[in-house]
Coordinates of C-alpha atoms in Angstrom, one line a residue:
M21 CA 0.0 0.0 0.0
A22 CA 1.3 3.4 -1.0
R23 CA 2.3 5.7 1.9
Q24 CA -0.3 8.4 2.5
P25 CA 1.1 11.9 2.0
R26 CA 1.4 14.2 5.0
T27 CA -1.6 16.4 5.7
N28 CA -1.1 20.1 6.5
A29 CA -2.1 19.3 10.1
Q30 CA 0.6 16.6 10.3
T31 CA 3.2 18.9 8.8
L32 CA 2.3 21.7 11.2
L33 CA 2.3 19.4 14.3
M34 CA 5.7 17.9 13.5
R35 CA 7.3 21.3 12.8
I36 CA 5.9 22.6 16.1
F37 CA 7.3 19.5 17.8
E38 CA 10.7 19.9 16.2
S39 CA 11.0 23.5 17.3
W40 CA 9.8 22.6 20.8
R41 CA 12.4 19.7 20.9
I42 CA 15.3 21.8 19.9
E43 CA 14.4 24.4 22.5
K44 CA 13.8 22.0 25.4
F45 CA 15.5 18.7 24.7
P46 CA 18.0 19.3 21.9
D47 CA 20.2 16.2 22.7
A48 CA 17.5 13.8 23.8
P49 CA 16.2 10.9 21.6
E50 CA 13.3 12.1 19.5
S51 CA 11.1 9.3 20.9
F52 CA 11.6 10.6 24.5
A53 CA 11.0 14.2 23.5
F54 CA 7.8 13.3 21.7
E55 CA 6.5 11.4 24.7
V56 CA 7.1 14.5 26.9
F57 CA 5.6 16.8 24.2
V58 CA 2.4 14.8 23.8
S59 CA 2.0 14.3 27.6
E60 CA 2.3 18.0 28.1
L61 CA -0.5 18.6 25.6
V62 CA -2.7 15.9 27.0
M63 CA -2.3 17.1 30.6
R64 CA -2.4 20.8 29.7
S65 CA -5.7 21.6 31.5
Y66 CA -4.0 20.7 34.8
G67 CA -1.3 23.3 34.5
L68 CA 1.6 21.0 35.1
Q69 CA 5.1 22.3 34.9
L70 CA 7.6 20.7 32.5
D71 CA 9.4 19.0 35.3
E72 CA 6.1 17.4 36.5
V73 CA 5.2 16.3 33.1
E74 CA 8.7 14.7 32.5
A75 CA 8.5 12.9 35.9
G76 CA 5.5 11.0 34.6
V77 CA 7.2 9.7 31.5
V78 CA 7.9 6.0 31.9
G79 CA 8.6 4.8 28.4
G80 CA 11.9 3.3 27.3
G81 CA 12.2 -0.5 27.7
Q82 CA 9.9 -2.8 29.7
D83 CA 7.1 -0.1 29.6
G84 CA 4.3 -2.4 28.4
A85 CA 3.3 0.2 25.7
I86 CA 2.8 2.8 28.4
D87 CA 4.7 6.1 27.8
S88 CA 3.3 8.2 30.7
V89 CA 1.3 7.8 33.9
Y90 CA -0.2 10.5 36.0
T91 CA -2.5 10.3 39.0
I92 CA -4.6 13.4 39.8
F93 CA -6.5 13.7 43.1
D94 CA -8.9 16.6 43.3
D95 CA -7.2 18.2 40.3
V96 CA -3.8 18.0 42.0
L97 CA -0.9 15.8 40.7
L98 CA 0.1 13.1 43.2
D99 CA 3.7 12.1 43.7
E100 CA 5.2 9.4 45.9
D101 CA 5.4 11.7 48.9
S102 CA 2.0 13.2 48.6
E103 CA 0.0 13.4 51.9
V104 CA -2.8 11.2 50.7
L105 CA -0.3 8.3 50.3
S106 CA 1.3 8.7 53.7
P107 CA 0.6 5.8 56.1
S108 CA 0.2 8.3 58.9
R109 CA -2.8 10.0 57.2
K110 CA -6.2 8.4 57.8
P111 CA -8.8 8.1 55.0
S112 CA -11.2 10.2 57.2
E113 CA -8.8 13.1 56.8
F114 CA -9.8 13.4 53.2
G115 CA -13.1 14.6 51.8
Q116 CA -15.8 12.3 50.4
N117 CA -16.6 12.1 46.7
R118 CA -13.4 13.7 45.7
S119 CA -12.1 13.1 42.1
L120 CA -9.4 10.6 41.5
D121 CA -8.1 10.4 37.9
L122 CA -5.6 8.0 36.3
W123 CA -4.1 9.0 33.0
I124 CA -2.3 6.5 30.8
I125 CA -0.7 7.9 27.7
Q126 CA 0.9 6.2 24.7
A127 CA 2.6 8.5 22.1
K128 CA 4.0 7.3 18.7
R129 CA 5.6 9.5 16.2
T130 CA 4.5 7.4 13.3
P131 CA 1.1 8.4 11.8
G132 CA -1.7 5.9 12.1
F133 CA -3.1 3.7 14.9
A134 CA -2.0 0.1 15.3
E135 CA -3.9 -2.9 16.8
E136 CA -0.7 -4.2 18.3
A137 CA -0.2 -1.1 20.5
I138 CA -3.7 -1.5 22.0
D139 CA -3.2 -5.2 22.5
K140 CA -0.1 -4.4 24.6
L141 CA -1.9 -1.8 26.6
E142 CA -4.7 -4.2 27.3
N143 CA -2.3 -6.9 28.6
S144 CA -0.4 -4.3 30.7
L145 CA -3.5 -2.7 32.3
R146 CA -5.1 -6.1 33.0
R147 CA -2.1 -6.9 35.2
L148 CA -1.3 -3.5 36.6
L149 CA -4.8 -2.7 37.7
D150 CA -5.4 -6.1 39.3
L151 CA -5.3 -5.3 43.1
S152 CA -4.6 -9.0 43.9
Q153 CA -1.4 -8.8 41.9
D154 CA 1.7 -7.5 43.9
L155 CA 3.3 -4.9 41.7
D156 CA 6.8 -6.0 42.8
E157 CA 6.2 -9.4 41.3
L158 CA 5.8 -7.8 37.9
S159 CA 9.4 -6.3 37.9
A160 CA 10.4 -8.9 35.3
L161 CA 7.8 -7.4 32.9
Y162 CA 7.8 -3.7 33.6
N163 CA 10.5 -1.1 34.6
S164 CA 10.3 0.2 38.1
T165 CA 9.2 3.7 37.0
V166 CA 6.1 2.2 35.4
L167 CA 5.4 0.2 38.6
N168 CA 6.0 3.2 40.9
R169 CA 3.7 5.5 38.9
V170 CA 0.9 2.9 38.9
R171 CA 1.5 2.2 42.6
I172 CA 0.7 5.9 43.3
F173 CA -2.8 5.4 41.8
R174 CA -3.4 2.0 43.4
T175 CA -2.4 3.2 46.8
A176 CA -4.7 6.3 46.6
W177 CA -7.5 4.1 45.2
E178 CA -7.3 1.6 48.0
K179 CA -6.9 4.2 50.7
L180 CA -9.7 6.4 49.6
L181 CA -12.1 3.6 48.8
V182 CA -14.1 4.2 52.0
R183 CA -14.4 7.9 51.0
R184 CA -16.2 6.9 47.8
P185 CA -13.9 8.8 45.4
R186 CA -15.2 9.7 41.9
I187 CA -12.7 7.5 39.9
R188 CA -12.0 8.2 36.3
V189 CA -9.6 6.3 34.1
H190 CA -8.3 8.0 30.9
V191 CA -6.2 6.1 28.3
I192 CA -4.9 8.2 25.5
Y193 CA -3.3 6.8 22.3
A194 CA -1.8 9.7 20.4
T195 CA 0.0 9.9 17.0
P196 CA 0.4 12.5 14.3
G197 CA -2.1 10.5 12.3
D198 CA -5.7 11.1 11.2
V199 CA -8.3 9.6 13.6
R200 CA -10.8 9.4 10.6
N201 CA -8.6 6.7 9.2
I202 CA -8.8 4.4 12.2
T203 CA -9.9 0.9 11.0
P204 CA -12.8 -1.1 12.4
Q205 CA -10.4 -3.6 13.8
V206 CA -8.7 -0.9 15.9
E207 CA -12.1 0.4 17.0
S208 CA -13.0 -3.1 18.2
K209 CA -9.7 -3.3 20.1
I210 CA -10.4 0.0 21.8
A211 CA -13.9 -1.2 22.9
L212 CA -12.3 -4.3 24.3
L213 CA -9.6 -2.3 26.2
R214 CA -12.4 -0.1 27.7
S215 CA -14.2 -3.2 28.8
V216 CA -11.1 -4.6 30.4
I217 CA -10.5 -1.4 32.4
Q218 CA -14.2 -1.3 33.5
G219 CA -13.8 -4.8 34.8
S220 CA -10.5 -4.0 36.6
V221 CA -11.8 -0.7 38.1
P222 CA -15.5 -1.5 38.7
D223 CA -16.1 1.6 40.8
A224 CA -14.8 3.9 38.0
G225 CA -17.6 6.3 37.1
N226 CA -16.0 7.0 33.7
V227 CA -13.6 5.1 31.6
E228 CA -12.2 6.9 28.6
V229 CA -10.1 5.2 25.9
A230 CA -9.5 7.9 23.3
T231 CA -7.3 8.4 20.2
M232 CA -5.7 11.8 19.5
G233 CA -4.4 12.6 16.0
D234 CA -2.8 15.5 14.3
K235 CA -5.9 17.8 14.5
E236 CA -6.6 17.0 18.2
L237 CA -3.0 17.5 19.2
L238 CA -2.9 20.8 17.3
A239 CA -6.1 21.9 19.1
R240 CA -4.5 21.2 22.4
Y241 CA -1.3 23.1 21.5
N242 CA -3.4 26.1 20.5
D243 CA -5.6 26.0 23.6
R244 CA -4.7 28.5 26.2
P245 CA -6.4 29.0 29.5
S246 CA -8.3 32.3 29.8
Y247 CA -7.4 34.7 32.5
T248 CA -9.8 37.4 31.3
L249 CA -13.4 36.5 32.2
P250 CA -16.7 38.1 32.8
M251 CA -18.4 38.0 36.2
R252 CA -22.0 39.2 36.8
Y253 CA -22.8 40.9 40.1
Q254 CA -25.8 42.2 42.0
E255 CA -24.4 45.1 44.1
S256 CA -20.9 46.7 44.3
A257 CA -18.9 49.4 46.0
T258 CA -15.8 50.9 44.5
S259 CA -12.7 52.5 46.0
G260 CA -10.1 53.7 43.5
Q261 CA -9.7 50.9 41.0
S262 CA -10.7 48.1 43.3
H263 CA -14.2 46.8 44.3
V264 CA -16.3 44.8 46.7
A265 CA -19.2 43.0 45.1
L266 CA -22.1 40.7 46.1
V267 CA -22.3 38.0 43.5
R268 CA -25.0 35.3 43.1
L269 CA -23.6 31.8 43.7
K270 CA -24.5 30.7 40.2
D271 CA -22.6 33.7 38.7
Y272 CA -19.5 33.0 40.7
Y273 CA -19.9 29.3 39.8
D274 CA -19.9 30.4 36.1
L275 CA -16.7 32.3 36.7
I276 CA -14.7 29.4 38.1
V277 CA -16.1 26.6 35.9
D278 CA -15.1 26.1 32.2
E279 CA -17.4 25.1 29.3
N280 CA -16.9 21.4 30.1
G281 CA -18.1 21.8 33.7
R282 CA -14.6 21.5 35.2
L283 CA -13.1 23.8 37.8
R284 CA -10.8 26.4 36.2
R285 CA -7.8 25.2 38.2
H286 CA -5.5 27.8 36.6
L287 CA -7.4 30.6 38.4
F288 CA -6.1 29.3 41.7
E289 CA -2.4 28.8 40.9
W290 CA -1.3 31.5 43.3
N291 CA -3.4 30.2 46.1
V292 CA -1.2 29.3 49.0
R293 CA -2.7 26.0 49.7
D294 CA -4.8 23.3 48.0
Y295 CA -8.3 22.1 48.9
Q296 CA -8.2 20.7 52.4
G297 CA -11.0 18.2 52.0
N298 CA -13.5 17.2 54.7
V299 CA -12.1 19.4 57.4
A300 CA -14.4 21.2 59.9
V301 CA -14.4 24.6 58.2
N302 CA -15.4 23.0 54.9
Q303 CA -18.2 21.0 56.5
D304 CA -19.5 24.3 57.9
I305 CA -19.3 25.9 54.4
R306 CA -21.2 22.9 53.0
R307 CA -23.9 23.1 55.6
S308 CA -24.5 26.8 55.0
L309 CA -24.7 26.1 51.2
T310 CA -27.2 23.3 51.5
T311 CA -29.4 24.9 54.1
P312 CA -31.6 27.2 52.0
D313 CA -33.7 28.4 55.0
G314 CA -30.6 29.4 57.0
P315 CA -29.0 32.8 57.2
E316 CA -27.6 34.5 54.1
F317 CA -24.5 32.6 52.9
W318 CA -22.4 35.7 52.7
W319 CA -23.2 36.6 56.3
L320 CA -21.5 33.3 57.3
N321 CA -18.6 33.3 54.9
N322 CA -15.5 35.5 54.5
G323 CA -15.9 35.4 50.8
V324 CA -13.1 35.3 48.2
T325 CA -10.3 37.7 47.1
I326 CA -9.5 38.2 43.4
L327 CA -6.3 39.8 42.2
C328 CA -6.4 41.1 38.7
G329 CA -4.7 43.5 36.3
E330 CA -7.9 45.4 35.3
A331 CA -11.5 45.4 36.2
T332 CA -14.1 47.2 34.1
S333 CA -17.9 47.3 34.7
A334 CA -20.8 47.5 32.3
G335 CA -24.3 46.5 32.9
K336 CA -23.8 44.7 36.2
T337 CA -21.0 42.7 34.7
Y338 CA -17.3 43.0 35.5
S339 CA -14.7 42.2 32.9
L340 CA -11.7 40.9 34.9
S341 CA -8.2 40.5 33.3
D342 CA -5.2 38.5 34.6
I343 CA -7.4 36.8 37.3
Q344 CA -5.9 35.0 40.3
I345 CA -8.2 33.9 43.1
V346 CA -5.7 34.1 46.0
N347 CA -8.1 33.5 49.0
G348 CA -11.2 31.5 49.1
L349 CA -10.2 28.2 47.5
Q350 CA -12.1 26.2 50.2
T351 CA -15.2 28.2 49.6
S352 CA -14.8 28.0 45.8
H353 CA -14.5 24.2 46.0
E354 CA -17.6 23.8 48.1
I355 CA -19.6 26.1 45.8
Y356 CA -18.3 24.1 42.8
D357 CA -19.3 20.8 44.4
A358 CA -22.7 21.9 45.7
L359 CA -23.9 23.6 42.5
R360 CA -22.5 20.9 40.2
D361 CA -24.2 18.1 42.2
S362 CA -27.4 20.0 43.0
P363 CA -28.1 22.9 40.6
T364 CA -31.4 23.5 42.3
L365 CA -29.5 24.9 45.3
D366 CA -29.1 28.1 43.4
D367 CA -31.6 30.9 43.7
E368 CA -31.7 34.7 43.2
T369 CA -31.0 35.6 46.8
R370 CA -27.9 33.5 47.7
M371 CA -24.8 35.5 47.4
I372 CA -21.0 35.5 48.0
L373 CA -18.8 38.4 48.9
V374 CA -16.1 39.0 46.3
R375 CA -13.2 41.4 46.9
I376 CA -11.6 42.6 43.6
I377 CA -8.1 44.1 44.0
V378 CA -6.6 45.7 40.9
T379 CA -2.8 45.8 41.0
D380 CA 0.2 44.8 38.9
D381 CA 2.7 45.3 41.7
A382 CA 4.3 42.0 42.7
E383 CA 5.1 43.1 46.3
T384 CA 1.6 44.4 46.9
R385 CA 0.1 41.2 45.6
D386 CA 2.3 39.2 48.0
Q387 CA 1.1 41.4 50.9
V388 CA -2.5 40.8 50.0
I389 CA -1.9 37.0 49.8
R390 CA -0.3 36.9 53.2
A391 CA -2.8 39.2 54.8
T392 CA -5.9 37.5 53.5
N393 CA -4.6 34.0 54.3
R394 CA -3.4 35.0 57.8
Q395 CA -7.1 35.4 58.8
T396 CA -7.3 31.6 58.8
N397 CA -5.2 28.9 60.5
I398 CA -2.4 28.3 57.9
D399 CA 1.2 27.2 58.4
D400 CA 4.2 29.2 57.2
A401 CA 5.1 26.6 54.6
S402 CA 2.1 27.5 52.5
L403 CA 3.3 31.1 52.3
R404 CA 6.8 30.4 51.0
A405 CA 6.2 32.0 47.6
T406 CA 5.6 35.4 49.3
D407 CA 8.9 35.4 51.3
E408 CA 11.2 38.3 50.6
V409 CA 14.0 35.9 49.6
Q410 CA 11.7 34.4 47.0
R411 CA 11.0 37.8 45.4
N412 CA 14.8 38.6 45.4
I413 CA 15.6 35.4 43.6
E414 CA 12.9 36.1 41.0
N415 CA 14.2 39.6 40.4
F416 CA 17.8 38.3 40.1
F417 CA 16.8 35.6 37.6
L418 CA 15.1 38.3 35.5
T419 CA 18.4 40.2 35.2
Q420 CA 20.0 37.0 33.8
G421 CA 17.3 36.4 31.2
W422 CA 15.8 33.5 33.3
Y423 CA 12.5 33.2 35.1
Y424 CA 11.9 32.0 38.6
D425 CA 8.3 30.8 38.8
R426 CA 7.6 31.3 42.5
R427 CA 4.0 31.9 41.5
K428 CA 3.2 28.7 39.7
N429 CA 2.8 29.0 35.9
Y430 CA 3.1 32.8 35.9
Y431 CA 5.9 32.9 33.3
K432 CA 4.6 29.8 31.4
N433 CA 1.3 31.5 30.9
E434 CA 3.2 34.6 29.7
G435 CA 4.8 32.4 26.9
K436 CA 8.3 32.5 28.3
D437 CA 10.9 29.9 27.2
S438 CA 10.1 27.0 29.5
S439 CA 13.7 25.8 29.4
K440 CA 14.6 28.9 31.3
I441 CA 11.7 28.7 33.8
V442 CA 12.6 27.3 37.2
G443 CA 10.1 26.7 40.0
I444 CA 10.6 26.7 43.8
P445 CA 10.6 22.8 44.0
L446 CA 13.3 22.4 41.4
L447 CA 15.5 25.1 42.9
G448 CA 15.0 23.7 46.4
A449 CA 16.0 20.2 45.2
A450 CA 19.0 21.6 43.4
I451 CA 20.3 23.5 46.4
T452 CA 19.6 20.5 48.7
A453 CA 21.6 18.2 46.4
M454 CA 24.5 20.5 45.6
G455 CA 24.7 22.8 48.6
L456 CA 23.8 20.4 51.3
A457 CA 25.1 17.1 49.7
R458 CA 21.7 15.5 50.2
P459 CA 20.5 14.3 46.8
D460 CA 18.7 11.5 48.7
K461 CA 16.4 14.1 50.2
A462 CA 15.9 15.8 46.9
R463 CA 15.0 12.5 45.3
G464 CA 12.9 11.2 48.2
K465 CA 10.7 14.2 48.7
P466 CA 9.8 15.5 45.2
S467 CA 6.7 17.4 46.4
S468 CA 7.1 17.9 50.1
L469 CA 10.8 18.7 50.4
L470 CA 10.4 22.3 51.6
K471 CA 7.2 22.0 53.7
K472 CA 9.0 21.8 57.0
N473 CA 10.9 24.8 58.3
E474 CA 14.0 22.6 59.1
D475 CA 14.2 21.7 55.4
Y476 CA 13.3 25.1 54.1
R477 CA 15.5 27.5 56.1
P478 CA 18.9 26.0 55.2
V479 CA 18.0 26.2 51.5
F480 CA 16.4 29.6 51.3
D481 CA 18.2 32.2 53.4
R482 CA 18.7 35.9 52.7
S483 CA 22.4 35.6 53.5
I484 CA 23.0 33.2 50.6
P485 CA 24.3 35.1 47.6
L486 CA 21.7 35.3 44.8
E487 CA 24.4 34.1 42.3
V488 CA 24.4 30.7 44.1
Y489 CA 20.7 30.2 43.4
F490 CA 21.1 31.1 39.7
W491 CA 24.2 29.0 39.3
A492 CA 22.5 26.0 40.9
A493 CA 19.4 26.3 38.8
K494 CA 21.4 26.7 35.6
T495 CA 23.6 23.7 36.5
Q496 CA 20.7 21.5 37.5
R497 CA 18.9 22.3 34.3
M498 CA 22.1 21.4 32.3
I499 CA 22.3 18.1 34.1
D500 CA 18.6 17.4 33.6
T501 CA 19.1 18.0 29.8
F502 CA 22.2 15.8 29.7
I503 CA 20.8 12.8 31.6
V504 CA 18.0 12.4 29.0
S505 CA 20.4 12.8 26.1
E506 CA 21.5 10.0 23.8
T507 CA 25.1 10.6 25.1
A508 CA 24.1 9.7 28.6
A509 CA 22.5 6.4 27.5
A510 CA 20.6 6.3 30.8
T511 CA 17.9 3.8 31.5
V512 CA 14.4 5.0 32.6
M513 CA 15.4 4.2 36.2
E514 CA 18.7 6.1 36.0
K515 CA 17.0 9.1 34.5
S516 CA 14.5 9.4 37.3
N517 CA 16.8 8.4 40.2
L518 CA 20.3 9.8 39.6
K519 CA 20.0 13.4 38.4
Y520 CA 20.4 14.9 41.8
H521 CA 23.2 12.5 42.7
L522 CA 25.0 13.5 39.5
A523 CA 24.5 17.2 40.5
M524 CA 26.2 16.5 43.9
L525 CA 29.1 14.8 42.2
V526 CA 29.6 17.7 39.8
V527 CA 29.9 20.1 42.7
E528 CA 32.2 17.6 44.4
A529 CA 34.5 17.5 41.3
L530 CA 34.5 21.3 40.9
N531 CA 35.1 22.0 44.6
G532 CA 37.5 19.2 45.3
G533 CA 35.2 17.7 47.9
P534 CA 31.6 17.8 49.0
V535 CA 29.8 21.1 49.8
R536 CA 27.6 20.8 52.9
S537 CA 26.3 24.4 53.1
P538 CA 24.9 26.5 50.3
H539 CA 27.4 29.2 51.3
G540 CA 30.1 26.8 50.2
L541 CA 28.9 27.3 46.6
R542 CA 29.8 31.0 46.7
F543 CA 33.2 30.7 44.9
I544 CA 31.9 28.2 42.3
A545 CA 28.9 30.4 41.5
G546 CA 30.9 33.6 41.6
Q547 CA 33.4 32.2 39.1
D548 CA 30.5 30.6 37.1
L549 CA 32.5 27.3 37.0
I550 CA 31.1 24.6 34.7
I551 CA 32.0 21.0 34.0
D552 CA 33.1 20.1 30.6
S553 CA 30.6 18.0 28.6
G554 CA 33.1 15.2 28.2
D555 CA 34.0 15.2 31.9
L556 CA 30.2 15.2 32.7
A557 CA 29.7 12.1 30.6
T558 CA 32.7 10.4 32.2
L559 CA 31.4 11.3 35.7
F560 CA 28.0 9.9 34.9
E561 CA 29.5 6.6 33.7
Q562 CA 31.4 6.4 37.0
L563 CA 28.2 7.1 38.9
K564 CA 26.4 4.3 37.1
R565 CA 29.2 1.9 37.9
W566 CA 29.3 2.9 41.6
A567 CA 25.5 2.6 41.8
S568 CA 25.7 -0.9 40.3
S569 CA 28.4 -1.9 42.8
Y570 CA 26.4 -0.5 45.7
L571 CA 23.2 -2.5 44.7
A572 CA 25.2 -5.7 44.6
A573 CA 27.2 -5.1 47.8
E574 CA 24.3 -4.0 49.9
N575 CA 21.8 -6.4 48.3
V576 CA 19.4 -3.6 47.5
E577 CA 16.7 -4.6 45.0
T578 CA 16.2 -1.4 43.1
L579 CA 18.0 1.8 42.3
E580 CA 15.0 3.8 43.4
R581 CA 15.3 2.5 47.0
A582 CA 19.0 3.2 47.1
A583 CA 18.7 6.7 45.7
K584 CA 16.4 7.8 48.6
T585 CA 18.9 6.8 51.3
H586 CA 21.6 8.9 53.0
R587 CA 23.8 5.7 53.1
F588 CA 24.0 5.6 49.3
T589 CA 24.9 9.3 49.2
E590 CA 27.8 8.9 51.6
Y591 CA 28.9 5.8 49.6
L592 CA 29.1 7.9 46.4
L593 CA 31.1 10.6 48.2
R594 CA 33.6 8.0 49.5
C595 CA 34.0 6.6 46.0
A596 CA 34.7 10.1 44.7
A597 CA 37.2 10.8 47.5
E598 CA 39.0 7.5 46.8
K599 CA 39.2 8.3 43.1
R600 CA 40.7 11.7 43.8
A601 CA 43.2 10.2 46.2
N602 CA 44.4 7.6 43.7

């Protein structure tokens, strides 16, 4: 059969991909880059950062036709150290009927959709979603990254079962092909795969097995979340450019929900904490929402605070630009749940108080965030992004042509080069690995590393030169790019487990010994020392050999388990010292 010529949609998509790859993963295998590219597009509505997307990529040998896995609980990405997975947290601490989504993605660069790929997915998911099957017993069939990412979903599923979560499973098969050319045989395989998943996850309210082709991927690429939205109101008062308004619950619901009925998660990206679930304050909010003959809702609730760049009013409707809802996430969630599940709860008299503060000044915004959130019981860890040291780092990065995303997705949504965007978690992990010689902590706590003051304060201190932060971010990003390159020839397990250990060894080599305080990076950063690409490749080969020797000597089953231990870290430093001495 003659090869079908490329359509314009295919040509555009692959040119966009090639430009994206050169900018973000210039030395990585095209297959890996395409997996990240497609995963970012599929998961775009969740506002994941590039590092979060990349962490979910599991393809590359023993992957069972699975290229990426993501578990989303209540619209928040779960990682292995997320609170919901902690043995110390009880199921009763989490709300009932919360959403739990599993996303499985397969991405192929070749156009067209093959039966074989779906057959492999069916076999894999039949095993991986079988709760009677111990995942560790499948290590001969699947790489540890696949198993660990699926384990996150299974652990959350089993733990939350008594809380009756709304489970949804999404399997996406994406290629630069045309979905109109899918054969009846492939359609039949898709139906069978859906049936297998429904049998494996019987309590799933929705099972989606979807194909995405060139047009669908292009549509995702061109889709951008809107930060300029209308909001109807009933009464308002104005002071200067800012306002206080009484807004019907249904009109506020329309502001925070998109055309598909999903919460506009991106409007809450600057909020200092996520939804707290079934805590007492949220139970009170829920009762006041579902008791129509009680006092006015806005009498009992502090309302919400919206920061925006501009607010204009015409005909009882505000047009709000650059919206961020920085206080009132709990209230917003409860309104979303109540009106989604029971639209009849809405009536003309039920209102919410909305404060609309118009300012473009970053420091003023931070002051508003801190002040409005101090009215409730909230720990200091949730207010990290508003710290003075965080603003100073952001401003210094800007002078270097880089972007410090202390306010999640701020620079991404402004269209800045994502290869030069660094978030608080990545910078914290880099300083922990390079400036404290603790890559095991950086690897072991991907999402909770800086929640405790004893972890945060040694990493982010006003006395640490700003050049140290920039150098560490730049060096870590260089190492991240190298470790997924063809030169590194890293396995899936090595990519996900050794990047911070390699960063520590780079500093050890440049310094002539380990650095155990960020201040010890002052000279290296001041001189902007870098490691030669050839030396970096040699160092990584040594790291892989040392890791292999450690696993054998200590009888440790997996690299992942070793990478999270301080014992492994100190072993690597001893190996480096012995190499230098010899």
